[in-house]
CSV table of C-alpha atoms and ligand atoms in Angstrom, one decimal:
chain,number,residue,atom,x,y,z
I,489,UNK,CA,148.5,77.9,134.9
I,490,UNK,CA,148.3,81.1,132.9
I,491,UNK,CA,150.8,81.5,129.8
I,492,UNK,CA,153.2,84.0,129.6
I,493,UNK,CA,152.9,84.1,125.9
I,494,UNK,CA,148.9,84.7,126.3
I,495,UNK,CA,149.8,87.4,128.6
I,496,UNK,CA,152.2,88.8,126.0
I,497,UNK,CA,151.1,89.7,122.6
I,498,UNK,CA,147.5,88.2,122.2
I,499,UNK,CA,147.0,89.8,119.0
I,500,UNK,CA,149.9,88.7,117.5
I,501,UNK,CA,149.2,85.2,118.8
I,502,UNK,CA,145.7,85.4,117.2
I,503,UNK,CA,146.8,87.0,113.6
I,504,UNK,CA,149.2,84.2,113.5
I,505,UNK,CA,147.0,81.6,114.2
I,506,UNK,CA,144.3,83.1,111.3
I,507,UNK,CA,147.4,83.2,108.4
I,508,UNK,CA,148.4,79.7,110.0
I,509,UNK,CA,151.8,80.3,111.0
I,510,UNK,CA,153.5,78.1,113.7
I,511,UNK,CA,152.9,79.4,117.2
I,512,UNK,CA,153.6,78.2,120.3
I,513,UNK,CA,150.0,78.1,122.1
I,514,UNK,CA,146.3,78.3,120.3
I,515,UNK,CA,144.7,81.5,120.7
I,516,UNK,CA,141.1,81.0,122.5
I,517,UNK,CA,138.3,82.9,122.7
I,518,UNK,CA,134.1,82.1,123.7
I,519,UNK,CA,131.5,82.7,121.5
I,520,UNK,CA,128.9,84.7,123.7
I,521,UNK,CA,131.8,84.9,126.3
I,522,UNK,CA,129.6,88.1,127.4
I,523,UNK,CA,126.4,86.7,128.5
I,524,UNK,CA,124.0,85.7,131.1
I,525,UNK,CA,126.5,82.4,132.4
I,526,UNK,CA,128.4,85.4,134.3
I,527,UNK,CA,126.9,87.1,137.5
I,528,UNK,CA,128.8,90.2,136.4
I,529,UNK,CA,126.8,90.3,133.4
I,530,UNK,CA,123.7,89.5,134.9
I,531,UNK,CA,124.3,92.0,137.6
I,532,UNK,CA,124.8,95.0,134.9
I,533,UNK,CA,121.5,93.6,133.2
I,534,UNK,CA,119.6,93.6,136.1
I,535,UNK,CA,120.1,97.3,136.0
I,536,UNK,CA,119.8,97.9,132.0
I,537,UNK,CA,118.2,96.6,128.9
I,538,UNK,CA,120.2,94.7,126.2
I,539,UNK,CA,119.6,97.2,123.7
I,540,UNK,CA,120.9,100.0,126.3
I,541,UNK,CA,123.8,97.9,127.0
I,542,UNK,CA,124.9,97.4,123.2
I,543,UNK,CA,123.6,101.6,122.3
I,544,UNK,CA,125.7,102.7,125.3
I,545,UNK,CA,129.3,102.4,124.5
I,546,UNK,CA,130.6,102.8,128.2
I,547,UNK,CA,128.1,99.7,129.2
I,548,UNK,CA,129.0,97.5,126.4
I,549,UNK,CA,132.5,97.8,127.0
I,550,UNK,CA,132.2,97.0,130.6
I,551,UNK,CA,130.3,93.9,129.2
I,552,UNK,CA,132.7,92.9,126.7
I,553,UNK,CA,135.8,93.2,129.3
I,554,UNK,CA,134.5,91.1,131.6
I,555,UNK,CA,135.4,87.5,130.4
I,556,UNK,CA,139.0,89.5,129.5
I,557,UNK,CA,139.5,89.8,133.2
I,558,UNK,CA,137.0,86.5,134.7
I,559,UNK,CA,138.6,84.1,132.1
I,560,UNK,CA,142.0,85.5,130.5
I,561,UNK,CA,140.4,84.9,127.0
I,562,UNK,CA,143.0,85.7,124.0
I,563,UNK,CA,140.4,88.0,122.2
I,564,UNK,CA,137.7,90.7,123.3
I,565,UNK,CA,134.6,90.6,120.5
I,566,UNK,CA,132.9,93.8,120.7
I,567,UNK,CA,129.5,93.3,122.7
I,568,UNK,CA,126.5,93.8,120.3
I,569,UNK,CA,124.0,91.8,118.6
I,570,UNK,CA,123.7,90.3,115.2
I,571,UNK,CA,120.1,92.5,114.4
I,572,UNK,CA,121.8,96.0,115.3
I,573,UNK,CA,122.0,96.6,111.7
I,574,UNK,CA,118.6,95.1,110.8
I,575,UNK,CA,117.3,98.4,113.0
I,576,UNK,CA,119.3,100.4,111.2
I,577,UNK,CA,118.2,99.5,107.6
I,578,UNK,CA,115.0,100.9,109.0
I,579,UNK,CA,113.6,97.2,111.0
I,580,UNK,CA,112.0,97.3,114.4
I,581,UNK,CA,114.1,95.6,117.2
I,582,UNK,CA,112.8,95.1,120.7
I,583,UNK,CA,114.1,91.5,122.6
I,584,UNK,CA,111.3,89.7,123.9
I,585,UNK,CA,111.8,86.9,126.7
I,586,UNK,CA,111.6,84.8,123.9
I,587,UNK,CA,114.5,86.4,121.9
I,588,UNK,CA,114.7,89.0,119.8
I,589,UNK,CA,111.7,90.4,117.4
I,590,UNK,CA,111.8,92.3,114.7
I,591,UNK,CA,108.6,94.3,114.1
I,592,UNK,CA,107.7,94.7,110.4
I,593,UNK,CA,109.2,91.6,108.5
I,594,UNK,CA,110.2,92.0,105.0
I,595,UNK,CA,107.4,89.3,103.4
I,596,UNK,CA,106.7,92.3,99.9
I,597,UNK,CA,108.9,93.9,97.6
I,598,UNK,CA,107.5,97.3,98.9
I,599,UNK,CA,109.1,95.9,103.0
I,600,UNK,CA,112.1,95.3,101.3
I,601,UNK,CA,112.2,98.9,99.1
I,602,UNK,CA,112.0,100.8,102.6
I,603,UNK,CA,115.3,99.2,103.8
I,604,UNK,CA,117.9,101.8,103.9
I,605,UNK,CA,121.8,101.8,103.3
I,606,UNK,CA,123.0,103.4,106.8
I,607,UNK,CA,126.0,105.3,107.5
I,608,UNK,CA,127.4,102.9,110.7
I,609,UNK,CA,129.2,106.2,112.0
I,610,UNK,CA,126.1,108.1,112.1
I,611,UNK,CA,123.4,105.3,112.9
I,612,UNK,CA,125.7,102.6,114.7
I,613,UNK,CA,128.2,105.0,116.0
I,614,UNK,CA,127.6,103.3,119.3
I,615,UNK,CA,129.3,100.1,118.1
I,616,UNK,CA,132.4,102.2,116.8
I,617,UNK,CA,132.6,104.2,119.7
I,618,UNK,CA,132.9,100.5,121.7
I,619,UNK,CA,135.4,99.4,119.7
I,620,UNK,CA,137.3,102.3,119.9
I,621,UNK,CA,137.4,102.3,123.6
I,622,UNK,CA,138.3,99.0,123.8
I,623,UNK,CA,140.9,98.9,121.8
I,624,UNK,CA,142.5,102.2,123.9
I,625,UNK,CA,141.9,100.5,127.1
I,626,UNK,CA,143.1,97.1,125.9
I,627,UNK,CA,146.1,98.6,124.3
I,628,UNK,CA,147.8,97.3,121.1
I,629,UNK,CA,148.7,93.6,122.4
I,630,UNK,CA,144.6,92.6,122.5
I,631,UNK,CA,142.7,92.0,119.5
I,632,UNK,CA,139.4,93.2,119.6
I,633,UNK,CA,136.9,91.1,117.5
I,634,UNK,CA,133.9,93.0,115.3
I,635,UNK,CA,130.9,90.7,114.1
I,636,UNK,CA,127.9,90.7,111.6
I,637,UNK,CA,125.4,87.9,110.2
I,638,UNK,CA,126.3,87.0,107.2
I,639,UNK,CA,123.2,87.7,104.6
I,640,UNK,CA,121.6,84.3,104.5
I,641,UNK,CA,121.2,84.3,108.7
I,642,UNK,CA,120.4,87.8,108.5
I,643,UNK,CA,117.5,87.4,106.3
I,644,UNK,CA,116.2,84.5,108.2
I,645,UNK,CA,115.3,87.1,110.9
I,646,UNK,CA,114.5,90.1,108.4
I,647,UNK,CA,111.7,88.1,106.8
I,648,UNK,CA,110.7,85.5,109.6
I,649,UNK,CA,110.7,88.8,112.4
I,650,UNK,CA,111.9,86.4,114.9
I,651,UNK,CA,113.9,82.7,115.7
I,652,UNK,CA,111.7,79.8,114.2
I,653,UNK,CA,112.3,76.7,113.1
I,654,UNK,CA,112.2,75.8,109.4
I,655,UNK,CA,112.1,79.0,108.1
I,656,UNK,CA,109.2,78.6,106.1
I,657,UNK,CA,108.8,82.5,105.2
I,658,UNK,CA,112.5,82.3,104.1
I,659,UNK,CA,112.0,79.5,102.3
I,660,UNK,CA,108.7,80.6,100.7
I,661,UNK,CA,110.4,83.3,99.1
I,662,UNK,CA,113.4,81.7,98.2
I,663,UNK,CA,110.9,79.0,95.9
I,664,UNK,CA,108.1,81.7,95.3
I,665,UNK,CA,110.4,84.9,94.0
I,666,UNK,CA,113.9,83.5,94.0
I,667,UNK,CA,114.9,87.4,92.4
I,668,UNK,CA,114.0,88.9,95.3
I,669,UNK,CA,115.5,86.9,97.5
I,670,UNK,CA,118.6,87.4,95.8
I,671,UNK,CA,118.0,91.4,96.1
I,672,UNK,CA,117.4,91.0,99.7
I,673,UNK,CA,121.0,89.3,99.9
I,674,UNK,CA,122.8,91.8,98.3
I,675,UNK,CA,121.2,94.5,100.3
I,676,UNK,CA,122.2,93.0,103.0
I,677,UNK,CA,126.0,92.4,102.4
I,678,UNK,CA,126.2,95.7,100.5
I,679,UNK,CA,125.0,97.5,104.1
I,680,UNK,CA,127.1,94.7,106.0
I,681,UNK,CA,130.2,95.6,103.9
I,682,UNK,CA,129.9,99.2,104.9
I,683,UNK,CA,129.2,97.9,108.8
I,684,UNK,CA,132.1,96.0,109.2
I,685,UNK,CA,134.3,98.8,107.4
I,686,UNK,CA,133.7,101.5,109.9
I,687,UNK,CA,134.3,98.3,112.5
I,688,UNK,CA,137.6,97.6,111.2
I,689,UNK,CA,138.5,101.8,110.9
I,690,UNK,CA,137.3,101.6,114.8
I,691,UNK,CA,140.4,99.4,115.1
I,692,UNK,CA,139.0,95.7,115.2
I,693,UNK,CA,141.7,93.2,114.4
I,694,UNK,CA,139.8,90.7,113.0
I,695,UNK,CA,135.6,90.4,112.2
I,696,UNK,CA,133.6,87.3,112.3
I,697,UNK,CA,130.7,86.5,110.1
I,698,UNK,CA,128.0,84.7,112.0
I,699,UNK,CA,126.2,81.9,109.3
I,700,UNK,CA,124.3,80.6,112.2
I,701,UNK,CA,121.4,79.5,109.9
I,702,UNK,CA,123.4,78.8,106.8
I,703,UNK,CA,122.7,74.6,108.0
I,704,UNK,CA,118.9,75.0,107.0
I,705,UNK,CA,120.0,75.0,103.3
I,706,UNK,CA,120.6,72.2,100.7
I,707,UNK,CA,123.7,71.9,99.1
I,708,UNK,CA,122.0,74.0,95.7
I,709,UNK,CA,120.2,76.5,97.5
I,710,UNK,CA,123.5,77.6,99.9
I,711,UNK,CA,125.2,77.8,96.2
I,712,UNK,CA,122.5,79.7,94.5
I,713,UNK,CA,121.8,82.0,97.1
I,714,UNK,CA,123.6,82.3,100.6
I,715,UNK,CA,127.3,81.7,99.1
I,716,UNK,CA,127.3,84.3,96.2
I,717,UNK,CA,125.6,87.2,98.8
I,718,UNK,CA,128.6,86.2,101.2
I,719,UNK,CA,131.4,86.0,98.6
I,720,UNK,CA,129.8,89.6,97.2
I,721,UNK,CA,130.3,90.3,101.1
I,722,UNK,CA,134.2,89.4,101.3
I,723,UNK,CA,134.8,90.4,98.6
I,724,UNK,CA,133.8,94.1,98.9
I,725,UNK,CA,134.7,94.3,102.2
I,726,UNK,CA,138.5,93.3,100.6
I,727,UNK,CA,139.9,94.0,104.1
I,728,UNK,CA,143.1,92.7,103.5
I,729,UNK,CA,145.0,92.1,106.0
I,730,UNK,CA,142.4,91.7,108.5
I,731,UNK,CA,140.9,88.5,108.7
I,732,UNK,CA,136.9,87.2,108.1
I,733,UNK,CA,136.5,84.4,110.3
I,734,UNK,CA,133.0,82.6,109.0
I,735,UNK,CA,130.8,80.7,111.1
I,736,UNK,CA,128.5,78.4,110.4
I,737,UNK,CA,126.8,75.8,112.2
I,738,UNK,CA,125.1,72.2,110.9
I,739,UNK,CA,127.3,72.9,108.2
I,740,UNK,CA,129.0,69.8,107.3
I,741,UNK,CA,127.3,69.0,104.2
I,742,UNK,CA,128.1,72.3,103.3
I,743,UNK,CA,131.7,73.0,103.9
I,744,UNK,CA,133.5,72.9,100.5
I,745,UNK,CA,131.1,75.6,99.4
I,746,UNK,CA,131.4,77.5,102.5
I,747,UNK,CA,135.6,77.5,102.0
I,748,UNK,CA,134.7,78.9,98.7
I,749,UNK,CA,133.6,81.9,100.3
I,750,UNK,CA,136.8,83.7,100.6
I,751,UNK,CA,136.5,83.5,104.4
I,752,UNK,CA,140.5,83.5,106.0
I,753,UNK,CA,139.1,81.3,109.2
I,754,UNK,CA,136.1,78.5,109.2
I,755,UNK,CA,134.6,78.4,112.0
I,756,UNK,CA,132.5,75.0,112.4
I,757,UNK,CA,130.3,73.0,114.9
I,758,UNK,CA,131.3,70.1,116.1
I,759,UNK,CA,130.0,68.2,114.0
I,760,UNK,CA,132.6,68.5,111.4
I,761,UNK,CA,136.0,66.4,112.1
I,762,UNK,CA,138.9,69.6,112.3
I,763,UNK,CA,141.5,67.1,111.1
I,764,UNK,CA,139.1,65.7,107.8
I,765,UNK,CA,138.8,69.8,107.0
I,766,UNK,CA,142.2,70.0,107.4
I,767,UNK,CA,143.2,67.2,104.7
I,768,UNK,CA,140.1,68.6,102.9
I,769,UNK,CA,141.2,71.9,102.5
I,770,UNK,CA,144.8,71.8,103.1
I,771,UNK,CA,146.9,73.7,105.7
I,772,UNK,CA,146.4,77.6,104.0
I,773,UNK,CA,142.8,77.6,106.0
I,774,UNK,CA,143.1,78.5,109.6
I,775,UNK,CA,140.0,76.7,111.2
I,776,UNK,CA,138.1,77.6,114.5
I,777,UNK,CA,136.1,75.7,116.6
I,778,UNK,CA,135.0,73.3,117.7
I,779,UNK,CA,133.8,72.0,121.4
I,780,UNK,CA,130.4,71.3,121.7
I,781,UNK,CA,129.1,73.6,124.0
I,782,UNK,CA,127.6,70.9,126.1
I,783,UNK,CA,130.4,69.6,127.2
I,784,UNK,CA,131.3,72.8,130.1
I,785,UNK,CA,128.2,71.4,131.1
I,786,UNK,CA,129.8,68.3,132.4
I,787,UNK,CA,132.9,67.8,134.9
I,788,UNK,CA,136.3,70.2,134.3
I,789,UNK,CA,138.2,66.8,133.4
I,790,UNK,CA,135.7,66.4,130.3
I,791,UNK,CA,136.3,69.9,129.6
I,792,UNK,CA,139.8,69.9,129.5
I,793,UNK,CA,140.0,66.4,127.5
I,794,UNK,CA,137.6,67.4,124.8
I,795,UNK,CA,140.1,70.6,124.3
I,796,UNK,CA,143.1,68.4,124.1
I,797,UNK,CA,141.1,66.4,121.4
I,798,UNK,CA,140.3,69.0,119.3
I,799,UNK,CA,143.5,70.8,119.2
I,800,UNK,CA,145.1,67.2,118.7
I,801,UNK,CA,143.1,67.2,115.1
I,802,UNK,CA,145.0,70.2,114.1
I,803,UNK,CA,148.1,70.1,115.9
I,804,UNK,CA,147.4,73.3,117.0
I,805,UNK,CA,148.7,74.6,113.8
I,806,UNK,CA,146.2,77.2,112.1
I,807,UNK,CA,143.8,77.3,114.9
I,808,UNK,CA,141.8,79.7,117.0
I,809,UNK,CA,140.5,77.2,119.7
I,810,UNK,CA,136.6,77.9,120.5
I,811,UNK,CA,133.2,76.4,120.8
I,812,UNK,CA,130.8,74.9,118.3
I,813,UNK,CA,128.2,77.5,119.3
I,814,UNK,CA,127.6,80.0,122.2
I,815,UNK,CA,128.3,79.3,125.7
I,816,UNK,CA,125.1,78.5,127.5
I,817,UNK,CA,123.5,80.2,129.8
I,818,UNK,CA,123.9,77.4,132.5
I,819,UNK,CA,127.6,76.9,132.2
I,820,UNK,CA,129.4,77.4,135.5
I,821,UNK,CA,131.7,79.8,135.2
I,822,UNK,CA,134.4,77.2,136.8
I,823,UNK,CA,134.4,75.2,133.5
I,824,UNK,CA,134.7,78.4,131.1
I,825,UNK,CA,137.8,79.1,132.6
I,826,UNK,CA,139.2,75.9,132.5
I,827,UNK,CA,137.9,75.6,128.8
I,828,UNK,CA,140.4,78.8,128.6
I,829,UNK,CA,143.2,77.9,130.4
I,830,UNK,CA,143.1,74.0,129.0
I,831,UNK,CA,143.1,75.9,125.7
I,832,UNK,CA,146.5,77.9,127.4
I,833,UNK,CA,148.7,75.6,128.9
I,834,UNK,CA,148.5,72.6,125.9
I,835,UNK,CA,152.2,72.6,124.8
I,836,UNK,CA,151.7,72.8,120.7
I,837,UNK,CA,154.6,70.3,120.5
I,838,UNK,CA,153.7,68.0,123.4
I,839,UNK,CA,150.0,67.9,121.8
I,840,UNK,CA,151.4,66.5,118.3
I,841,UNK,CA,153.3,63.8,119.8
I,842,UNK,CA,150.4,62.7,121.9
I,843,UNK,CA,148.3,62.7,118.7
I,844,UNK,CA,151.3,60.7,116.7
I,845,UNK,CA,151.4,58.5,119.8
I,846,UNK,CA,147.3,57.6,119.4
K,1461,CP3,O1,129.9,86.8,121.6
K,1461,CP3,C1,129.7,87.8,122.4
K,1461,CP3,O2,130.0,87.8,123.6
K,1461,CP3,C2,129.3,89.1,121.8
K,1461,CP3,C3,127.9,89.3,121.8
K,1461,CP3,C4,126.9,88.6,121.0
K,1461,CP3,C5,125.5,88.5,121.3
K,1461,CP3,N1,124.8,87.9,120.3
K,1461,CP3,C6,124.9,89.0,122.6
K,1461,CP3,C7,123.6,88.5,123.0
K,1461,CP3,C8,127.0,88.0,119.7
K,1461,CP3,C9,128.2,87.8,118.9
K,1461,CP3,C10,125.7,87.6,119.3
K,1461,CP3,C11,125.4,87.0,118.0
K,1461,CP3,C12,124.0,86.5,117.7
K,1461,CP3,N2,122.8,87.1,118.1
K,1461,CP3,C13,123.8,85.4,116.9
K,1461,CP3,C14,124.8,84.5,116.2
K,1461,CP3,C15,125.5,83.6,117.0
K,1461,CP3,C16,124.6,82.5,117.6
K,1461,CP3,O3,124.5,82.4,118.9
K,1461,CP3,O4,124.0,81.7,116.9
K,1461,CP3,C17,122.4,85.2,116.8
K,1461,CP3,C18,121.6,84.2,116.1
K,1461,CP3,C19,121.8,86.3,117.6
K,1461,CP3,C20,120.4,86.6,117.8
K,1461,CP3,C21,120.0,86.6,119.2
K,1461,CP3,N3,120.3,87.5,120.1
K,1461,CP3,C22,119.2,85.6,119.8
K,1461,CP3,C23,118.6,84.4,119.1
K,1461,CP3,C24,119.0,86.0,121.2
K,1461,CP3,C25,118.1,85.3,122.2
K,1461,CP3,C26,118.6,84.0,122.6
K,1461,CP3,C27,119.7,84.2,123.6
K,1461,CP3,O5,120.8,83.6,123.5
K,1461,CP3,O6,119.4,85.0,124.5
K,1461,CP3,C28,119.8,87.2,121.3
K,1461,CP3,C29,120.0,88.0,122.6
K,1461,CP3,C30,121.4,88.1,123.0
K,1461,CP3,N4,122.5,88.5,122.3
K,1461,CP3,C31,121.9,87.9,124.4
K,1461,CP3,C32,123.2,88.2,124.4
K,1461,CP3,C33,124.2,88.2,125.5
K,1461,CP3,C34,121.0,87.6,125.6
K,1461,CP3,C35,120.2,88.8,125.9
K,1461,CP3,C36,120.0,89.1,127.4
K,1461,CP3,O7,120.9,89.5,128.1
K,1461,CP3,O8,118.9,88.8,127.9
């Protein structure tokens, strides 16, 4: 079942797929494809804690190989957390059972005046060092995948400490002192833009932007507040050739703001319809996405149709073939793979004739 071209030149494959040339497979890759559905990741975090696995350069590459070698995936994404850099700006981090805390959330101007701009090769080296050692050990036919929150979802945690629905400290700020707000934002991409710099120096082939909480926003709040801070973002960051893949999830009402942001890849729920964003935004915007993660819950033949469905609405053209959200935690391994090698095997031309055909 496993492609020769996937076993090729991944990298090419997957830089292809982002500046939507034609190419003979989809790329496909698992967000969270390190995580607790693997024993092998289980078995190193039986041993150490997250945060020592993502400070500890040797541990989180060990990490972020593993779905490489379990499930032939077509990228490697760096194995850290979204928050690392909210620590780093001078936040408290611990992970709870509950998720992840932050200590001391920014509710004052004086919380947000402490945050610091970092240097990410002196205070996040770690991450760099990963990167860096994956990349040599992966060689130059694997893309390796850097990350960040984008401001907006970054924020959410900055000023609510933890996950919690609504986001009413958010969303007390953002009616009660809209300015500072907006100076929280561009604190945050202007310490994100330096972040995902030193990532890219480290050798990443592409970086993803994760607007996980970008949904919880009306149509003129995203405008007035999360899409400037992530266009200030992209636009800084000017990495050029190397692609921002965006994420963002509940999204739909949302998505001809969110293709304003200067993002190279959209990567959406499902939710969204990948053939309407195709028509909506013509073919010059690679999209990635967009099985609900659900679905590995169910039998390997629902997995494998659902793939064939989604890359059907894009003819494979432009398209990084992925989740709507993170693998879950219960997913047997089993239907990963097939998720992956579904994703593989689908003949690009054979899947536009069965689409003309339906
Ligand atoms: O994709 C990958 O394999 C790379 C690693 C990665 C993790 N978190 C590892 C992780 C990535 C890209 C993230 C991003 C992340 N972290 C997001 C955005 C994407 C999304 O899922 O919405 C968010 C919101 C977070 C914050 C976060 N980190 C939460 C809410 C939690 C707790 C809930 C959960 O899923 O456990 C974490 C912890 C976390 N981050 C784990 C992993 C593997 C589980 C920690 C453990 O091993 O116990």
């Amino acid at each position: 079942m496993t492609s020769t071209i996937s076993s090729s030149n991944r990298k090419s494959l997957f830089l292809k797929a982002c500046r939507c040339e034609p190419v003979e497979q989809v790329p496909v890759w698992i967000m969270r494809q390190a995580g607790r559905y693997l024993p092998e990741y289980r078995a190193v975090r039986a041993k150490h804690g997250f945060l020592e696995i993502c400070k500890t350069p040797e541990l989180a590459m060990e990490v972020s190989l593993q779905p490489f070698h379990i499930l032939g995936v077509d990228a490697v994404i760096v194995f850290s957390d979204i928050l690392i850099p909210a620590e780093a700006m001078g936040m408290e981090l611990e992970l709870t059972e509950a998720g992840p805390v932050l200590g001391n959330p920014i509710r004052e101007r004086r919380d947000m005046a402490a945050l610091r701009r970092f240097d990410p090769e002196q205070e996040t080296r770690f991450l760099n060092d990963a990167i860096r050692g994956l990349v040599s050990t992966l060689g130059p036919t694997v893309p390796v995948l850097g990350f960040a929150a984008a401001p907006w979802t970054l924020a959410c945690y900055m000023v609510e400490g933890q996950t919690k629905s609504g986001f009413d400290s958010l969303k007390r700020l953002l009616y009660a002192d809209p300015k500072m707000l907006r100076e929280l934002l561009e604190t945050i991409a202007r310490c994100t833009v330096d972040y995902l710099r030193a990532q890219v120096a480290a050798g990443a082939a592409a970086v993803q932007l994760f607007d996980t909480w970008a949904g919880e926003l009306g149509r003129k709040e995203y405008e007035a507040f999360a899409l400037p801070a992530t266009q200030l973002l992209i636009s800084e960051l000017n990495a050029g050739e190397t692609p921002v893949i965006l994420y963002t999830k509940g999204c739909a009402h949302l998505m001809p703001l969110v293709a304003r942001t200067g993002a190279t890849v959209l990567s959406v729920d499902w939710r969204v319809d990948l053939k309407k964003l195709r028509e909506q935004f013509g073919p010059g915007i690679a999209l990635q996405g967009n099985v609900d993660p659900c679905v590995l819950l169910g039998p390997a033949e629902g997995v494998r149709s659902a793939v064939r469905e989604a890359i059907e609405k894009t003819d494979g053209l432009g398209h990084i073939l992925n989740l709507g959200h993170g693998i879950l935690p219960s997913t047997p391994v089993e239907n990963a793979r097939a998720f992956v090698q579904a994703g593989q095997s689908l003949p690009l031309r054979a899947a536009s004739e069965i689409h003309r055909v339906s």
